[in-house]
Amino acid sequence: MAPPGSGMRKKGAAGPGPGPGLGLPVVRQSLRRAWQDKHLVLFEPHYTPLVAACLCLAEVGVNHWVIHRVAYTEIDWKAYMDEVEGVVNGTLDYTKLKGDTGPLVYPAGFVYIFLGLYYATGRGTNIRLAQYFFAVLYLATLLLVFRIYSRTNKVPPYVFFFMCCASYRIHSIFVLRLFNDPVAMAILFLAVNLFLEDHWSLGCFCFSLAVSVKMNILLFAPGLLFLLLWRFGLLGAIPKLAICAALQVVLGLPFLVVNPVGYLTRSFDLGRQFLFKWTVNWRFLPEEIFQHRAFHVALLIAHLTALTLFALNRWHRSDESILSLLKHPAERKNPPQALPANRGLCSLHLQLHWGLL
């Protein structure tokens, strides 16, 4: 008979364990298995972490090349710096804050974040440093997005190459244009990751922070509301929604005290007109159609219709009425379990907005 414990030592040596010395062998074993199954690496979703790691390493070189070899395009960065410089000079009335492209139309979170970039880049003059800041933000965003896709375990890894390395537009938005959209989306993807880990309060905090950078994040609000009702019911969702509202008040307080109407109408202007010269997705339309109010109303109706159809036929698959979401989860026939990665907020908007940044 073998000495006591020898079987356990032999078993531990053959497979991964919790000990600190086993990290490298586990990595080697994973890489060896990946090499043996190399014909499947690009097609099997469980290889997503490996492919994502390789793509992120490749993106370090790609972003460095883009920053040094492709001409920077000035569109909004100088306007951003002018807008936050007004705050530096003591102007807290939102109606008096403006830049080259017009008045400041983003909520207070934008001001604080780009105020930090203003000081970090020598009052906005060090464009190259700003580009590197956005390159780091891009890599962080990629990791957050890859983590969400990894949780779904449905998308073949080869798709990710076209989503990042092969996409000129995504590099342009981050490191060549320095838009505020990437900042808002990075915080949003962090919130989605927190929701997937069942950290709802912190996730709502991050969601509201993303809204405070750019109002278009509100497009995700219906999906989030559905998830909160699904997870907590009406009464349980109210504290989470209160977190979202409270953060907006706290961030906007310095401006709300000076001119509350001016702050709300400028930073959350739902009727703002988007200029035709900046559109990409609707470039095929004549300008008069793009600018027509009937076209805007049609898009809104189509969006609300899609949300309704998803809510009734995709998100809610229980045999109970959708009104059952208002009940406490314990009172339903099918109480909610852990949040699936392909549910609600993630399934409807993730791919859409990553492609339309």
Coordinates of C-alpha atoms in Angstrom, one line a residue:
M1 CA 0.0 0.0 0.0
A2 CA 1.3 3.4 -0.9
P3 CA 2.2 5.7 2.0
P4 CA -0.6 8.0 3.3
G5 CA -0.9 11.1 1.2
S6 CA 1.2 9.9 -1.7
G7 CA -1.9 9.5 -3.9
M8 CA -2.9 13.1 -3.2
R9 CA 0.6 14.4 -4.1
K10 CA 0.6 12.4 -7.3
K11 CA -2.9 13.7 -8.2
G12 CA -1.9 17.3 -7.4
A13 CA 1.2 17.0 -9.6
A14 CA -0.9 15.9 -12.5
G15 CA -3.4 18.8 -12.6
P16 CA -3.8 22.4 -11.7
G17 CA -4.2 23.3 -8.1
P18 CA -4.4 26.3 -5.8
G19 CA -0.7 26.4 -5.0
P20 CA 1.4 29.4 -6.1
G21 CA 4.0 27.3 -7.9
L22 CA 1.5 25.8 -10.3
G23 CA 0.6 28.9 -12.2
L24 CA 3.3 28.5 -14.9
P25 CA 2.6 24.8 -15.5
V26 CA -1.1 25.6 -15.9
V27 CA -0.3 28.3 -18.5
R28 CA 2.0 25.9 -20.3
Q29 CA -0.6 23.2 -20.3
S30 CA -3.2 25.6 -21.6
L31 CA -0.9 26.7 -24.4
R32 CA 0.0 23.2 -25.3
R33 CA -3.6 22.2 -25.5
A34 CA -4.3 25.3 -27.6
W35 CA -1.5 24.3 -30.0
Q36 CA -2.9 20.8 -30.3
D37 CA -6.3 22.2 -31.1
K38 CA -5.0 25.1 -33.2
H39 CA -7.5 24.3 -35.9
L40 CA -10.3 25.1 -33.4
V41 CA -8.8 28.1 -31.6
L42 CA -10.5 30.6 -33.9
F43 CA -13.8 28.8 -33.9
E44 CA -14.4 27.5 -30.3
P45 CA -15.8 30.2 -27.9
H46 CA -14.0 28.7 -24.9
Y47 CA -10.7 29.9 -26.5
T48 CA -11.9 33.5 -26.3
P49 CA -9.6 34.5 -23.4
L50 CA -6.5 33.2 -25.3
V51 CA -7.5 35.0 -28.5
A52 CA -8.5 38.1 -26.7
A53 CA -5.1 38.2 -24.9
C54 CA -3.3 37.9 -28.3
L55 CA -5.4 40.6 -29.9
C56 CA -4.8 43.0 -27.0
L57 CA -1.0 42.5 -27.4
A58 CA -1.3 43.1 -31.1
E59 CA -3.4 46.2 -30.4
V60 CA -0.5 47.7 -28.4
G61 CA 1.6 47.7 -31.6
V62 CA -1.3 48.7 -33.8
N63 CA -2.1 51.8 -31.7
H64 CA 1.5 52.8 -31.4
W65 CA 1.8 52.6 -35.2
V66 CA -1.4 54.6 -35.7
I67 CA -0.4 57.3 -33.3
H68 CA 3.0 57.8 -35.0
R69 CA 2.1 57.1 -38.6
V70 CA -1.4 58.4 -39.2
A71 CA -2.2 62.1 -39.1
Y72 CA -4.2 63.3 -36.1
T73 CA -7.6 64.7 -37.0
E74 CA -8.7 67.7 -35.1
I75 CA -12.5 67.8 -34.7
D76 CA -13.7 68.2 -31.1
W77 CA -10.6 68.1 -28.8
K78 CA -9.9 71.8 -28.9
A79 CA -13.6 72.5 -28.3
Y80 CA -13.5 70.2 -25.3
M81 CA -10.5 72.0 -23.9
D82 CA -12.1 75.4 -24.5
E83 CA -15.2 74.3 -22.7
V84 CA -13.5 73.0 -19.6
E85 CA -11.1 76.0 -19.6
G86 CA -14.2 78.1 -19.0
V87 CA -14.8 76.1 -15.8
V88 CA -11.2 76.6 -14.8
N89 CA -11.7 80.4 -15.3
G90 CA -14.7 80.3 -12.9
T91 CA -17.7 80.1 -15.2
L92 CA -20.3 77.7 -13.8
D93 CA -23.2 78.9 -15.9
Y94 CA -23.7 76.2 -18.5
T95 CA -25.2 78.6 -21.0
K96 CA -21.9 80.5 -21.1
L97 CA -19.6 77.5 -21.6
K98 CA -18.7 77.0 -25.2
G99 CA -15.9 75.9 -27.6
D100 CA -15.0 76.1 -31.3
T101 CA -17.9 73.8 -32.3
G102 CA -20.6 75.5 -30.2
P103 CA -21.9 75.4 -26.7
L104 CA -21.1 72.8 -24.1
V105 CA -23.8 70.1 -24.4
Y106 CA -22.5 67.3 -22.2
P107 CA -23.3 66.6 -18.6
A108 CA -21.0 67.4 -15.6
G109 CA -19.1 64.1 -15.6
F110 CA -17.6 65.1 -19.0
V111 CA -16.4 68.3 -17.5
Y112 CA -14.6 66.6 -14.6
I113 CA -13.0 63.9 -16.7
F114 CA -11.8 66.2 -19.5
L115 CA -10.7 68.7 -16.9
G116 CA -8.3 66.0 -15.7
L117 CA -7.1 65.5 -19.3
Y118 CA -6.8 69.3 -19.6
Y119 CA -4.3 69.5 -16.8
A120 CA -2.5 66.2 -17.7
T121 CA -1.9 67.3 -21.3
G122 CA -0.6 70.8 -20.6
R123 CA -4.0 72.6 -21.0
G124 CA -4.8 70.4 -24.0
T125 CA -1.6 71.2 -26.0
N126 CA 0.2 67.9 -25.7
I127 CA -1.9 66.0 -28.3
R128 CA 0.5 63.0 -28.4
L129 CA 0.1 62.4 -24.7
A130 CA -3.7 62.6 -25.0
Q131 CA -3.5 60.0 -27.8
Y132 CA -1.6 57.6 -25.5
F133 CA -4.2 58.2 -22.8
F134 CA -6.9 57.2 -25.3
A135 CA -4.9 54.2 -26.5
V136 CA -4.8 52.9 -22.9
L137 CA -8.5 53.6 -22.6
Y138 CA -9.0 51.6 -25.8
L139 CA -7.1 48.6 -24.5
A140 CA -9.1 48.7 -21.3
T141 CA -12.4 48.9 -23.2
L142 CA -11.3 45.9 -25.3
L143 CA -10.7 43.9 -22.2
L144 CA -14.1 44.8 -20.8
V145 CA -15.8 43.9 -24.1
F146 CA -13.9 40.6 -24.5
R147 CA -14.9 39.7 -21.0
I148 CA -18.6 40.2 -21.8
Y149 CA -18.3 38.1 -25.0
S150 CA -16.4 35.4 -23.0
R151 CA -19.3 35.2 -20.6
T152 CA -21.7 34.6 -23.4
N153 CA -19.6 31.7 -24.7
K154 CA -21.3 31.9 -28.1
V155 CA -19.3 34.1 -30.4
P156 CA -16.4 32.4 -32.3
P157 CA -13.1 34.2 -31.5
Y158 CA -12.1 35.0 -35.1
V159 CA -14.9 37.6 -35.1
F160 CA -12.9 39.7 -32.6
F161 CA -10.2 40.4 -35.1
F162 CA -12.6 42.3 -37.3
M163 CA -14.0 44.1 -34.3
C164 CA -10.7 45.6 -33.3
C165 CA -7.4 45.1 -35.2
A166 CA -9.1 45.3 -38.7
S167 CA -11.3 48.3 -37.8
Y168 CA -10.0 51.6 -39.0
R169 CA -13.0 53.4 -37.6
I170 CA -12.6 52.3 -34.0
H171 CA -8.9 53.4 -33.9
S172 CA -9.9 56.7 -35.5
I173 CA -12.5 57.4 -32.8
F174 CA -10.2 56.6 -30.0
V175 CA -6.6 57.8 -30.9
L176 CA -7.1 60.0 -33.9
R177 CA -10.2 62.0 -32.9
L178 CA -10.1 61.9 -29.1
F179 CA -13.9 61.9 -28.8
N180 CA -15.7 61.7 -25.5
D181 CA -17.8 58.7 -26.8
P182 CA -15.0 56.2 -25.9
V183 CA -14.9 57.5 -22.3
A184 CA -18.6 57.0 -21.9
M185 CA -18.6 53.6 -23.5
A186 CA -15.7 52.3 -21.4
I187 CA -17.5 53.2 -18.2
L188 CA -20.7 51.6 -19.6
F189 CA -18.9 48.3 -20.4
L190 CA -17.5 48.4 -16.9
A191 CA -21.1 48.7 -15.6
V192 CA -22.2 45.8 -17.7
N193 CA -19.4 43.6 -16.3
L194 CA -20.5 44.6 -12.8
F195 CA -24.1 43.6 -13.6
L196 CA -22.9 40.2 -14.8
E197 CA -21.1 39.7 -11.5
D198 CA -24.3 40.7 -9.6
H199 CA -22.8 44.0 -8.3
W200 CA -25.9 46.0 -9.1
S201 CA -25.4 49.0 -6.9
L202 CA -21.9 49.6 -8.1
G203 CA -23.0 48.9 -11.7
C204 CA -25.8 51.5 -11.4
F205 CA -23.2 54.0 -10.1
C206 CA -21.0 53.3 -13.2
F207 CA -24.0 53.4 -15.5
S208 CA -25.0 56.9 -14.2
L209 CA -21.3 58.0 -14.4
A210 CA -21.3 57.0 -18.1
V211 CA -24.6 59.0 -18.6
S212 CA -22.8 62.0 -17.0
V213 CA -20.2 61.9 -19.8
K214 CA -22.5 61.7 -22.7
M215 CA -26.3 61.5 -22.9
N216 CA -26.5 58.8 -25.6
I217 CA -25.8 56.2 -22.9
L218 CA -29.5 56.7 -21.9
L219 CA -30.3 54.5 -24.9
F220 CA -29.3 51.6 -22.7
A221 CA -31.7 52.7 -19.9
P222 CA -34.7 50.6 -21.0
G223 CA -32.6 47.5 -21.0
L224 CA -31.2 48.3 -17.6
L225 CA -34.7 49.1 -16.2
F226 CA -35.9 45.7 -17.4
L227 CA -33.0 44.0 -15.7
L228 CA -33.6 45.8 -12.5
L229 CA -37.2 44.9 -12.4
W230 CA -36.4 41.3 -13.4
R231 CA -33.8 41.0 -10.6
F232 CA -35.4 43.0 -7.8
G233 CA -39.0 43.8 -8.6
L234 CA -40.4 47.4 -8.5
L235 CA -39.7 48.2 -4.9
G236 CA -36.3 46.6 -5.0
A237 CA -35.4 48.5 -8.2
I238 CA -36.1 51.9 -6.7
P239 CA -32.9 52.1 -4.5
K240 CA -30.8 51.2 -7.5
L241 CA -32.5 53.9 -9.6
A242 CA -32.0 56.3 -6.8
I243 CA -28.2 55.7 -7.0
C244 CA -28.4 56.7 -10.7
A245 CA -30.3 59.9 -9.9
A246 CA -28.3 60.9 -6.9
L247 CA -25.0 60.7 -8.8
Q248 CA -26.4 63.0 -11.5
V249 CA -27.4 65.5 -8.8
V250 CA -24.0 65.4 -7.0
L251 CA -22.0 65.7 -10.2
G252 CA -24.1 68.6 -11.5
L253 CA -24.5 70.4 -8.2
P254 CA -22.0 73.2 -8.8
F255 CA -23.7 74.0 -12.1
L256 CA -27.3 73.4 -10.8
V257 CA -26.7 76.0 -8.0
V258 CA -25.7 78.7 -10.5
N259 CA -28.2 78.0 -13.3
P260 CA -30.3 74.8 -12.9
V261 CA -32.4 75.4 -16.0
G262 CA -29.4 76.2 -18.1
Y263 CA -27.6 73.1 -17.0
L264 CA -30.5 70.7 -17.6
T265 CA -31.5 72.2 -21.0
R266 CA -27.9 72.2 -22.2
S267 CA -26.6 68.9 -20.9
F268 CA -29.8 66.8 -21.4
D269 CA -31.2 68.5 -24.6
L270 CA -33.3 65.7 -26.1
G271 CA -34.3 67.9 -29.0
R272 CA -30.7 68.7 -30.2
Q273 CA -30.2 68.5 -33.9
F274 CA -27.3 66.4 -35.2
L275 CA -25.5 68.0 -38.2
F276 CA -25.5 66.0 -41.4
K277 CA -21.8 66.6 -42.1
W278 CA -20.9 64.5 -39.1
T279 CA -23.1 61.5 -39.8
V280 CA -21.5 58.2 -41.0
N281 CA -24.3 55.7 -40.8
W282 CA -26.9 57.9 -42.6
R283 CA -24.6 59.4 -45.2
F284 CA -26.5 57.7 -48.0
L285 CA -29.6 59.8 -47.3
P286 CA -30.2 63.2 -48.8
E287 CA -29.5 66.0 -46.3
E288 CA -33.1 67.3 -46.4
I289 CA -34.4 63.9 -45.3
F290 CA -31.8 63.5 -42.6
Q291 CA -32.7 66.8 -41.1
H292 CA -36.5 66.4 -41.4
R293 CA -38.4 65.9 -38.1
A294 CA -40.5 63.1 -39.6
F295 CA -37.3 61.1 -40.1
H296 CA -36.4 61.6 -36.4
V297 CA -39.8 60.6 -35.3
A298 CA -39.7 57.5 -37.5
L299 CA -36.4 56.5 -35.9
L300 CA -37.7 57.0 -32.4
I301 CA -40.8 54.9 -33.2
A302 CA -38.7 52.2 -34.7
H303 CA -36.4 52.2 -31.6
L304 CA -39.3 52.0 -29.2
T305 CA -41.0 49.3 -31.3
A306 CA -37.8 47.2 -31.2
L307 CA -37.5 47.6 -27.4
T308 CA -41.1 46.5 -27.0
L309 CA -40.7 43.5 -29.2
F310 CA -37.5 42.5 -27.4
A311 CA -39.1 43.0 -24.0
L312 CA -42.2 40.9 -24.8
N313 CA -40.6 38.1 -27.0
R314 CA -36.9 37.9 -26.2
W315 CA -36.1 39.2 -22.7
H316 CA -39.3 37.9 -21.0
R317 CA -39.8 34.2 -21.7
S318 CA -41.7 33.2 -18.6
D319 CA -45.3 32.0 -18.9
E320 CA -46.2 34.8 -16.5
S321 CA -47.3 38.2 -17.7
I322 CA -44.6 40.8 -18.1
L323 CA -46.4 42.7 -15.3
S324 CA -45.1 40.0 -13.0
L325 CA -41.8 41.8 -13.1
L326 CA -43.3 44.4 -10.8
K327 CA -43.6 41.8 -8.0
H328 CA -40.9 40.8 -5.6
P329 CA -38.9 38.0 -7.1
A330 CA -39.8 35.6 -4.4
E331 CA -43.5 36.0 -5.3
R332 CA -43.1 34.9 -8.9
K333 CA -43.4 31.4 -10.3
N334 CA -39.9 31.6 -11.7
P335 CA -37.6 33.6 -9.4
P336 CA -34.5 35.1 -11.2
Q337 CA -31.2 33.3 -11.0
A338 CA -27.8 34.8 -11.9
L339 CA -27.8 37.1 -14.8
P340 CA -27.1 35.4 -18.1
A341 CA -24.6 37.3 -20.3
N342 CA -27.0 37.3 -23.3
R343 CA -29.9 38.8 -21.4
G344 CA -31.5 42.3 -21.7
L345 CA -29.0 45.1 -21.7
C346 CA -26.1 43.0 -23.1
S347 CA -28.0 41.2 -25.9
L348 CA -29.8 44.2 -27.3
H349 CA -27.2 47.0 -27.2
L350 CA -23.6 45.6 -26.9
Q351 CA -22.9 44.8 -30.5
L352 CA -25.0 47.6 -31.8
H353 CA -23.2 50.4 -29.9
W354 CA -19.7 49.0 -30.2
G355 CA -20.2 49.1 -34.0
L356 CA -21.8 52.5 -34.0
L357 CA -19.5 54.4 -31.7

